[in-house]
């Protein structure tokens, strides 16, 4: 699927225009009553297929999983080598400049995937690593009611999950949320579940923890951050069990006790 987006680079400059070709989307149909749809986003260099296979085996029969594949693009972190990436990144740290154009294009692609879901189905976004970063960026767009380029964000997100990820745009988030009563209300009511291994050497644990703190201080107070001792940049069964239990409770799925 191709998205052509126009972005103004500020007063007096000409709009930039880039084309983002997204890869194949994999869908896991619900085995029971369809109550929720979750777009799940893979990490750098991966694709939607591997996560669709893992999610298909999670005992969550009321969820439809949509696992898209990011565009293939040159990535500065890899010296310009092209691979699947939701946005460009130079280094995974809070000092790295944010690729707003790439973030907006991926967040819009995800919103488009959710836009045709039935009205009675709850929608959510989750992801791993760079996919988690994109999910968290989508959470900030949902709270602010708009993408970074000012276009309206159209989806009523009910939950966001981020595994081994980070928060893009953390430096300006608090002032933007606090500048709007509606944004502050939406931020406070959006459930977010974050997990991070303490031995992660790709997205450092401290950066994940700082990202959670940035979200919390910006008003995203319905947030849980769980650490996993000795776990690196990967998921473990205990973590996925906790994700499953949290989603069941937060989305009110059948079998939930809360």
mmCIF file of C-alpha atoms in Angstrom:
data_model
loop_
_atom_site.group_PDB
_atom_site.id
_atom_site.type_symbol
_atom_site.label_atom_id
_atom_site.label_comp_id
_atom_site.label_asym_id
_atom_site.label_seq_id
_atom_site.Cartn_x
_atom_site.Cartn_y
_atom_site.Cartn_z
ATOM 1 C CA UNK A 1 0.000 0.000 0.000
ATOM 2 C CA UNK A 2 1.342 3.398 -0.909
ATOM 3 C CA UNK A 3 0.896 6.583 1.104
ATOM 4 C CA UNK A 4 1.779 9.981 -0.256
ATOM 5 C CA UNK A 5 1.950 12.546 2.489
ATOM 6 C CA UNK A 6 2.572 16.281 2.333
ATOM 7 C CA UNK A 7 4.386 17.929 5.205
ATOM 8 C CA UNK A 8 4.993 21.621 5.760
ATOM 9 C CA UNK A 9 8.511 22.206 7.059
ATOM 10 C CA UNK A 10 7.652 25.568 8.616
ATOM 11 C CA UNK A 11 6.969 29.067 7.351
ATOM 12 C CA UNK A 12 8.910 30.142 4.310
ATOM 13 C CA UNK A 13 9.984 26.641 3.304
ATOM 14 C CA UNK A 14 8.605 24.372 0.637
ATOM 15 C CA UNK A 15 6.645 21.248 1.658
ATOM 16 C CA UNK A 16 8.575 17.994 1.527
ATOM 17 C CA UNK A 17 7.036 14.980 -0.120
ATOM 18 C CA UNK A 18 8.055 11.372 0.336
ATOM 19 C CA UNK A 19 6.398 8.157 -0.717
ATOM 20 C CA UNK A 20 6.128 5.294 1.764
ATOM 21 C CA UNK A 21 5.526 1.801 0.371
ATOM 22 C CA UNK A 22 4.240 -0.427 3.141
ATOM 23 C CA UNK A 23 4.776 -4.178 2.912
ATOM 24 C CA UNK A 24 2.394 -7.079 3.325
ATOM 25 C CA UNK A 25 -0.199 -7.125 6.109
ATOM 26 C CA UNK A 26 -0.900 -10.378 7.960
ATOM 27 C CA UNK A 27 -4.233 -10.888 9.725
ATOM 28 C CA UNK A 28 -5.049 -13.369 12.508
ATOM 29 C CA UNK A 29 -8.818 -13.835 12.713
ATOM 30 C CA UNK A 30 -10.520 -14.203 16.107
ATOM 31 C CA UNK A 31 -11.364 -17.783 17.020
ATOM 32 C CA UNK A 32 -14.315 -16.643 19.161
ATOM 33 C CA UNK A 33 -16.600 -13.604 19.260
ATOM 34 C CA UNK A 34 -14.854 -10.580 17.732
ATOM 35 C CA UNK A 35 -14.583 -8.017 20.554
ATOM 36 C CA UNK A 36 -11.327 -6.188 19.830
ATOM 37 C CA UNK A 37 -8.878 -5.510 17.002
ATOM 38 C CA UNK A 38 -5.216 -4.815 17.691
ATOM 39 C CA UNK A 39 -2.634 -3.632 15.175
ATOM 40 C CA UNK A 40 0.714 -5.104 16.245
ATOM 41 C CA UNK A 41 3.932 -3.536 14.926
ATOM 42 C CA UNK A 42 7.210 -5.420 14.460
ATOM 43 C CA UNK A 43 10.743 -4.230 15.202
ATOM 44 C CA UNK A 44 13.477 -2.900 12.910
ATOM 45 C CA UNK A 45 14.277 -5.254 10.027
ATOM 46 C CA UNK A 46 11.423 -7.659 10.817
ATOM 47 C CA UNK A 47 8.024 -8.144 9.145
ATOM 48 C CA UNK A 48 4.422 -8.778 10.112
ATOM 49 C CA UNK A 49 4.603 -12.528 9.508
ATOM 50 C CA UNK A 50 6.745 -13.517 12.506
ATOM 51 C CA UNK A 51 4.554 -11.656 14.995
ATOM 52 C CA UNK A 52 1.328 -12.949 13.432
ATOM 53 C CA UNK A 53 2.535 -16.494 14.113
ATOM 54 C CA UNK A 54 3.361 -15.716 17.746
ATOM 55 C CA UNK A 55 0.094 -13.847 18.355
ATOM 56 C CA UNK A 56 -1.970 -16.604 16.747
ATOM 57 C CA UNK A 57 -0.841 -18.886 19.577
ATOM 58 C CA UNK A 58 -1.801 -16.467 22.372
ATOM 59 C CA UNK A 59 -5.007 -17.640 24.082
ATOM 60 C CA UNK A 60 -6.980 -14.492 23.220
ATOM 61 C CA UNK A 61 -9.847 -15.841 21.072
ATOM 62 C CA UNK A 62 -11.790 -12.556 20.966
ATOM 63 C CA UNK A 63 -9.018 -10.490 19.365
ATOM 64 C CA UNK A 64 -8.369 -9.921 15.684
ATOM 65 C CA UNK A 65 -4.678 -9.189 15.150
ATOM 66 C CA UNK A 66 -3.482 -7.064 12.230
ATOM 67 C CA UNK A 67 0.276 -7.298 11.649
ATOM 68 C CA UNK A 68 1.468 -4.895 8.925
ATOM 69 C CA UNK A 69 4.984 -4.711 7.482
ATOM 70 C CA UNK A 70 6.918 -1.449 7.550
ATOM 71 C CA UNK A 71 8.316 0.225 4.424
ATOM 72 C CA UNK A 72 11.849 -0.677 3.367
ATOM 73 C CA UNK A 73 13.950 2.480 3.680
ATOM 74 C CA UNK A 74 17.550 3.539 4.320
ATOM 75 C CA UNK A 75 18.138 3.663 8.085
ATOM 76 C CA UNK A 76 20.759 6.023 9.507
ATOM 77 C CA UNK A 77 21.350 3.745 12.522
ATOM 78 C CA UNK A 78 22.559 1.075 10.061
ATOM 79 C CA UNK A 79 24.745 3.445 8.058
ATOM 80 C CA UNK A 80 22.056 3.993 5.435
ATOM 81 C CA UNK A 81 21.465 0.285 4.818
ATOM 82 C CA UNK A 82 17.855 -0.245 3.683
ATOM 83 C CA UNK A 83 15.581 -2.451 5.777
ATOM 84 C CA UNK A 84 12.014 -2.467 7.072
ATOM 85 C CA UNK A 85 11.538 0.456 9.463
ATOM 86 C CA UNK A 86 8.522 2.449 10.653
ATOM 87 C CA UNK A 87 10.648 5.610 10.609
ATOM 88 C CA UNK A 88 14.294 6.628 10.266
ATOM 89 C CA UNK A 89 16.447 6.715 13.384
ATOM 90 C CA UNK A 90 20.072 7.725 13.887
ATOM 91 C CA UNK A 91 20.553 6.411 17.392
ATOM 92 C CA UNK A 92 18.156 5.002 19.962
ATOM 93 C CA UNK A 93 18.419 7.730 22.588
ATOM 94 C CA UNK A 94 16.554 10.827 23.702
ATOM 95 C CA UNK A 95 19.196 12.979 21.970
ATOM 96 C CA UNK A 96 18.394 11.577 18.532
ATOM 97 C CA UNK A 97 16.269 13.826 16.268
ATOM 98 C CA UNK A 98 12.798 12.487 15.518
ATOM 99 C CA UNK A 99 11.721 11.585 11.980
ATOM 100 C CA UNK A 100 8.308 13.244 12.215
ATOM 101 C CA UNK A 101 7.469 12.548 8.586
ATOM 102 C CA UNK A 102 8.135 8.822 8.910
ATOM 103 C CA UNK A 103 6.331 8.641 12.273
ATOM 104 C CA UNK A 104 3.266 10.423 10.897
ATOM 105 C CA UNK A 105 3.141 8.202 7.807
ATOM 106 C CA UNK A 106 3.316 5.010 9.894
ATOM 107 C CA UNK A 107 0.811 6.259 12.478
ATOM 108 C CA UNK A 108 -1.576 7.171 9.631
ATOM 109 C CA UNK A 109 -1.117 3.730 8.062
ATOM 110 C CA UNK A 110 -2.025 2.077 11.381
ATOM 111 C CA UNK A 111 -5.052 4.355 11.851
ATOM 112 C CA UNK A 112 -6.194 3.505 8.334
ATOM 113 C CA UNK A 113 -6.004 -0.231 9.136
ATOM 114 C CA UNK A 114 -8.235 0.332 12.184
ATOM 115 C CA UNK A 115 -10.658 2.751 10.506
ATOM 116 C CA UNK A 116 -12.826 0.047 8.912
ATOM 117 C CA UNK A 117 -13.377 -1.999 12.079
ATOM 118 C CA UNK A 118 -17.016 -2.320 13.294
ATOM 119 C CA UNK A 119 -18.188 0.376 15.716
ATOM 120 C CA UNK A 120 -18.765 -2.116 18.559
ATOM 121 C CA UNK A 121 -15.210 -3.488 18.334
ATOM 122 C CA UNK A 122 -12.571 -1.912 20.603
ATOM 123 C CA UNK A 123 -9.343 -0.963 18.862
ATOM 124 C CA UNK A 124 -5.801 -0.905 20.203
ATOM 125 C CA UNK A 125 -2.162 -0.756 19.076
ATOM 126 C CA UNK A 126 0.855 -2.698 20.295
ATOM 127 C CA UNK A 127 4.398 -3.339 19.204
ATOM 128 C CA UNK A 128 7.940 -4.448 19.904
ATOM 129 C CA UNK A 129 11.038 -2.195 19.866
ATOM 130 C CA UNK A 130 10.620 0.300 16.982
ATOM 131 C CA UNK A 131 7.054 -1.005 16.670
ATOM 132 C CA UNK A 132 6.493 -0.106 20.330
ATOM 133 C CA UNK A 133 7.911 3.371 19.646
ATOM 134 C CA UNK A 134 5.398 3.772 16.799
ATOM 135 C CA UNK A 135 2.568 2.524 19.030
ATOM 136 C CA UNK A 136 3.515 5.076 21.708
ATOM 137 C CA UNK A 137 3.724 7.822 19.117
ATOM 138 C CA UNK A 138 0.196 6.826 18.015
ATOM 139 C CA UNK A 139 -0.887 7.086 21.671
ATOM 140 C CA UNK A 140 0.365 10.671 21.819
ATOM 141 C CA UNK A 141 -1.410 11.486 18.539
ATOM 142 C CA UNK A 142 -4.639 10.003 19.930
ATOM 143 C CA UNK A 143 -4.376 12.167 23.060
ATOM 144 C CA UNK A 144 -3.484 15.332 21.162
ATOM 145 C CA UNK A 145 -6.159 14.639 18.542
ATOM 146 C CA UNK A 146 -3.704 15.203 15.710
ATOM 147 C CA UNK A 147 -0.562 13.946 14.035
ATOM 148 C CA UNK A 148 2.670 15.912 14.202
ATOM 149 C CA UNK A 149 1.761 17.543 10.863
ATOM 150 C CA UNK A 150 -1.496 18.910 12.294
ATOM 151 C CA UNK A 151 -3.893 16.553 10.504
ATOM 152 C CA UNK A 152 -6.679 15.166 12.707
ATOM 153 C CA UNK A 153 -6.098 11.752 14.317
ATOM 154 C CA UNK A 154 -9.276 9.754 13.606
ATOM 155 C CA UNK A 155 -9.164 6.735 15.957
ATOM 156 C CA UNK A 156 -10.515 6.270 19.494
ATOM 157 C CA UNK A 157 -7.766 4.065 20.924
ATOM 158 C CA UNK A 158 -8.750 1.886 23.881
ATOM 159 C CA UNK A 159 -5.317 0.509 24.831
ATOM 160 C CA UNK A 160 -1.630 0.634 23.875
ATOM 161 C CA UNK A 161 1.085 -1.974 24.547
ATOM 162 C CA UNK A 162 4.821 -1.362 24.141
ATOM 163 C CA UNK A 163 7.488 -4.048 24.602
ATOM 164 C CA UNK A 164 11.187 -3.063 24.720
ATOM 165 C CA UNK A 165 10.437 0.302 23.136
ATOM 166 C CA UNK A 166 10.808 4.036 23.610
ATOM 167 C CA UNK A 167 8.839 7.273 23.239
ATOM 168 C CA UNK A 168 9.564 9.480 20.209
ATOM 169 C CA UNK A 169 8.967 13.199 20.716
ATOM 170 C CA UNK A 170 9.286 13.027 24.491
ATOM 171 C CA UNK A 171 10.890 16.470 24.840
ATOM 172 C CA UNK A 172 7.838 18.493 23.771
ATOM 173 C CA UNK A 173 5.046 16.140 24.857
ATOM 174 C CA UNK A 174 4.230 17.536 28.298
ATOM 175 C CA UNK A 175 3.767 21.138 27.165
ATOM 176 C CA UNK A 176 1.596 20.034 24.226
ATOM 177 C CA UNK A 177 -0.706 17.883 26.376
ATOM 178 C CA UNK A 178 -0.970 20.452 29.158
ATOM 179 C CA UNK A 179 -1.936 23.088 26.594
ATOM 180 C CA UNK A 180 -5.299 21.390 25.937
ATOM 181 C CA UNK A 181 -7.963 20.224 28.412
ATOM 182 C CA UNK A 182 -9.210 17.666 25.901
ATOM 183 C CA UNK A 183 -5.705 16.294 25.306
ATOM 184 C CA UNK A 184 -5.097 16.043 29.049
ATOM 185 C CA UNK A 185 -8.409 14.204 29.517
ATOM 186 C CA UNK A 186 -7.663 11.751 26.708
ATOM 187 C CA UNK A 187 -4.106 11.171 27.956
ATOM 188 C CA UNK A 188 -5.283 10.416 31.496
ATOM 189 C CA UNK A 189 -7.871 7.877 30.317
ATOM 190 C CA UNK A 190 -5.762 5.895 27.808
ATOM 191 C CA UNK A 191 -4.483 2.600 29.294
ATOM 192 C CA UNK A 192 -0.823 1.906 28.427
ATOM 193 C CA UNK A 193 1.156 -1.245 29.314
ATOM 194 C CA UNK A 194 4.947 -1.116 28.936
ATOM 195 C CA UNK A 195 7.461 -3.929 29.456
ATOM 196 C CA UNK A 196 11.263 -3.808 29.338
ATOM 197 C CA UNK A 197 14.090 -6.229 30.101
ATOM 198 C CA UNK A 198 16.778 -4.918 32.463
ATOM 199 C CA UNK A 199 19.546 -6.414 30.281
ATOM 200 C CA UNK A 200 18.310 -4.936 26.995
ATOM 201 C CA UNK A 201 21.415 -3.828 25.064
ATOM 202 C CA UNK A 202 19.551 -2.515 21.986
ATOM 203 C CA UNK A 203 16.972 -0.208 23.569
ATOM 204 C CA UNK A 204 18.576 0.385 26.948
ATOM 205 C CA UNK A 205 16.401 -0.299 29.985
ATOM 206 C CA UNK A 206 17.039 3.217 31.346
ATOM 207 C CA UNK A 207 15.725 4.740 28.109
ATOM 208 C CA UNK A 208 12.566 2.623 28.313
ATOM 209 C CA UNK A 209 12.120 3.670 31.933
ATOM 210 C CA UNK A 210 12.658 7.351 31.055
ATOM 211 C CA UNK A 211 10.075 7.051 28.279
ATOM 212 C CA UNK A 212 7.521 5.701 30.754
ATOM 213 C CA UNK A 213 8.344 8.581 33.114
ATOM 214 C CA UNK A 214 7.956 11.127 30.286
ATOM 215 C CA UNK A 215 4.513 9.730 29.450
ATOM 216 C CA UNK A 216 3.487 9.766 33.104
ATOM 217 C CA UNK A 217 4.600 13.346 33.732
ATOM 218 C CA UNK A 218 2.837 14.437 30.513
ATOM 219 C CA UNK A 219 -0.446 13.175 31.963
ATOM 220 C CA UNK A 220 -0.640 9.549 30.776
ATOM 221 C CA UNK A 221 -1.392 8.331 34.287
ATOM 222 C CA UNK A 222 -3.195 5.104 33.365
ATOM 223 C CA UNK A 223 0.191 3.514 32.710
ATOM 224 C CA UNK A 224 1.956 0.393 33.957
ATOM 225 C CA UNK A 225 5.703 -0.147 33.469
ATOM 226 C CA UNK A 226 6.976 -3.657 34.162
ATOM 227 C CA UNK A 227 10.623 -4.635 34.268
ATOM 228 C CA UNK A 228 11.968 -8.141 33.631
ATOM 229 C CA UNK A 229 15.202 -8.944 35.440
ATOM 230 C CA UNK A 230 17.989 -10.255 33.221
ATOM 231 C CA UNK A 231 15.884 -10.177 30.026
ATOM 232 C CA UNK A 232 17.489 -8.736 26.883
ATOM 233 C CA UNK A 233 15.964 -7.358 23.672
ATOM 234 C CA UNK A 234 13.369 -10.079 23.227
ATOM 235 C CA UNK A 235 10.104 -11.266 24.749
ATOM 236 C CA UNK A 236 9.626 -14.064 27.270
ATOM 237 C CA UNK A 237 6.523 -16.196 27.989
ATOM 238 C CA UNK A 238 5.893 -14.538 31.387
ATOM 239 C CA UNK A 239 5.805 -11.135 29.683
ATOM 240 C CA UNK A 240 3.337 -12.302 27.017
ATOM 241 C CA UNK A 241 1.156 -13.865 29.740
ATOM 242 C CA UNK A 242 1.007 -10.505 31.512
ATOM 243 C CA UNK A 243 0.186 -8.742 28.240
ATOM 244 C CA UNK A 244 -2.624 -11.244 27.668
ATOM 245 C CA UNK A 245 -4.054 -10.748 31.171
ATOM 246 C CA UNK A 246 -3.802 -6.952 30.929
ATOM 247 C CA UNK A 247 -5.533 -6.835 27.528
ATOM 248 C CA UNK A 248 -8.285 -9.161 28.739
ATOM 249 C CA UNK A 249 -8.989 -6.874 31.707
ATOM 250 C CA UNK A 250 -8.581 -3.508 29.951
ATOM 251 C CA UNK A 251 -10.616 -4.425 26.878
ATOM 252 C CA UNK A 252 -13.295 -6.260 28.884
ATOM 253 C CA UNK A 253 -12.880 -9.464 26.913
ATOM 254 C CA UNK A 254 -14.913 -12.563 27.691
ATOM 255 C CA UNK A 255 -13.342 -14.474 30.533
ATOM 256 C CA UNK A 256 -12.186 -11.274 32.237
ATOM 257 C CA UNK A 257 -12.766 -10.967 35.972
ATOM 258 C CA UNK A 258 -12.263 -7.211 36.099
#
